[in-house]
Coordinates of C-alpha atoms in Angstrom, one line a residue:
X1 CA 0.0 0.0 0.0
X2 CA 1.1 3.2 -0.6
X3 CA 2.1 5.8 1.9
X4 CA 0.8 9.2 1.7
X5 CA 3.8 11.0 1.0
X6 CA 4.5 8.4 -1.9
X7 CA 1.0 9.6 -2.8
X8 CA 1.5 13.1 -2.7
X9 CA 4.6 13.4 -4.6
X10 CA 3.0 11.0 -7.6
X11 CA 0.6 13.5 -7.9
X12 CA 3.1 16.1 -8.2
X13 CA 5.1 15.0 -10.8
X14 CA 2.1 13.8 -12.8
X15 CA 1.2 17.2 -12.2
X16 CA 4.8 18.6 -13.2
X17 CA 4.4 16.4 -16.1
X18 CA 0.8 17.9 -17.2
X19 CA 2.4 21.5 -16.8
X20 CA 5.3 20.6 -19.2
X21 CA 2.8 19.4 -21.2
X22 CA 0.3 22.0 -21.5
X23 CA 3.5 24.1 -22.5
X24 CA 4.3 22.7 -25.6
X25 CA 0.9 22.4 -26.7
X26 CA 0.3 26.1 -26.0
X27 CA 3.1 26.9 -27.8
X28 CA 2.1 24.7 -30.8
X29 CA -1.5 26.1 -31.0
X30 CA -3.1 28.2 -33.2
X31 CA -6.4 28.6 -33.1
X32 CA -6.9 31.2 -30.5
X33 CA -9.9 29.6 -28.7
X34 CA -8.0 26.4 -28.3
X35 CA -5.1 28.2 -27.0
X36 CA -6.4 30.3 -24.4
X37 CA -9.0 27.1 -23.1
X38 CA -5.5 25.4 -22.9
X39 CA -4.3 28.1 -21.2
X40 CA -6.6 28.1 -18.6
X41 CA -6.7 24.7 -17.9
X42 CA -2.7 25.4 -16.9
X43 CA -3.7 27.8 -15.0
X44 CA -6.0 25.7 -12.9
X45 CA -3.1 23.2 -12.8
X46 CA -0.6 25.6 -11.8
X47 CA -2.8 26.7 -9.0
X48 CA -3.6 23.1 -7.9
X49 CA 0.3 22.2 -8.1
X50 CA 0.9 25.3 -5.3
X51 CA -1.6 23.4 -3.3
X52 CA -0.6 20.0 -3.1
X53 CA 3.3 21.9 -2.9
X54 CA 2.0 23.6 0.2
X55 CA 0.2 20.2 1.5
X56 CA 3.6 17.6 0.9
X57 CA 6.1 20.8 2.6
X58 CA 3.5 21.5 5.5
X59 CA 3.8 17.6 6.2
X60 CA 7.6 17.4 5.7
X61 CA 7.2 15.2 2.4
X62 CA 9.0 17.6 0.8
X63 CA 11.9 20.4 1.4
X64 CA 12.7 22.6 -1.0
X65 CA 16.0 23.9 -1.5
X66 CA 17.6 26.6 0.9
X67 CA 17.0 30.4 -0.8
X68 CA 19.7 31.5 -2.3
X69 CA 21.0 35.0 -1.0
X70 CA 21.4 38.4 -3.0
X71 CA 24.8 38.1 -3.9
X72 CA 24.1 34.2 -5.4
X73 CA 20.7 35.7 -7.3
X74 CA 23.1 38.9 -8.6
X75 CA 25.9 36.3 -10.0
X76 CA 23.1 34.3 -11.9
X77 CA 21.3 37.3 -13.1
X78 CA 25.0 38.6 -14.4
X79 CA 25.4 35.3 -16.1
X80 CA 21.8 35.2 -18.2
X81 CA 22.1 38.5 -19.2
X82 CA 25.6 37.6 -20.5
X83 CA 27.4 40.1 -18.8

């Protein structure tokens, strides 16, 4: 039997997965009506990834990486912008 956390991180990367997903097709789309249904139905996803995020990190299934500081943030920012 599965265990919740095992439960709540499948759904996340299914969910990861549908995000990627809805992506591409967006991208790929070009009948306007299809793209911006698609685009809300990301949206929704998006919204119900935050809340299943919040669920697994209020229960400790899930820690998320340590925030990086200003100086770290500054050094990427300097790197994507190519100077």
């Amino acid at each position: 039997m599965m265990q919740d956390k095992d439960m709540v991180n499948d759904a996340l990367d299914m969910v990861k997965s549908s995000l990627t997903t809805y992506s591409s097709v967006i991208t790929e789309c070009s009948n306007t009506q299809l793209r911006s249904t698609i685009q809300q139905i990301r949206d929704n996803c998006e919204k119900s990834q935050f809340e299943l995020y919040n669920l697994a990190h209020s229960k400790g299934y899930y820690m998320p990486a340590e925030m990086a500081d200003s100086q770290e943030i500054q050094m990427v920012r300097s790197q994507l912008s190519g100077q």
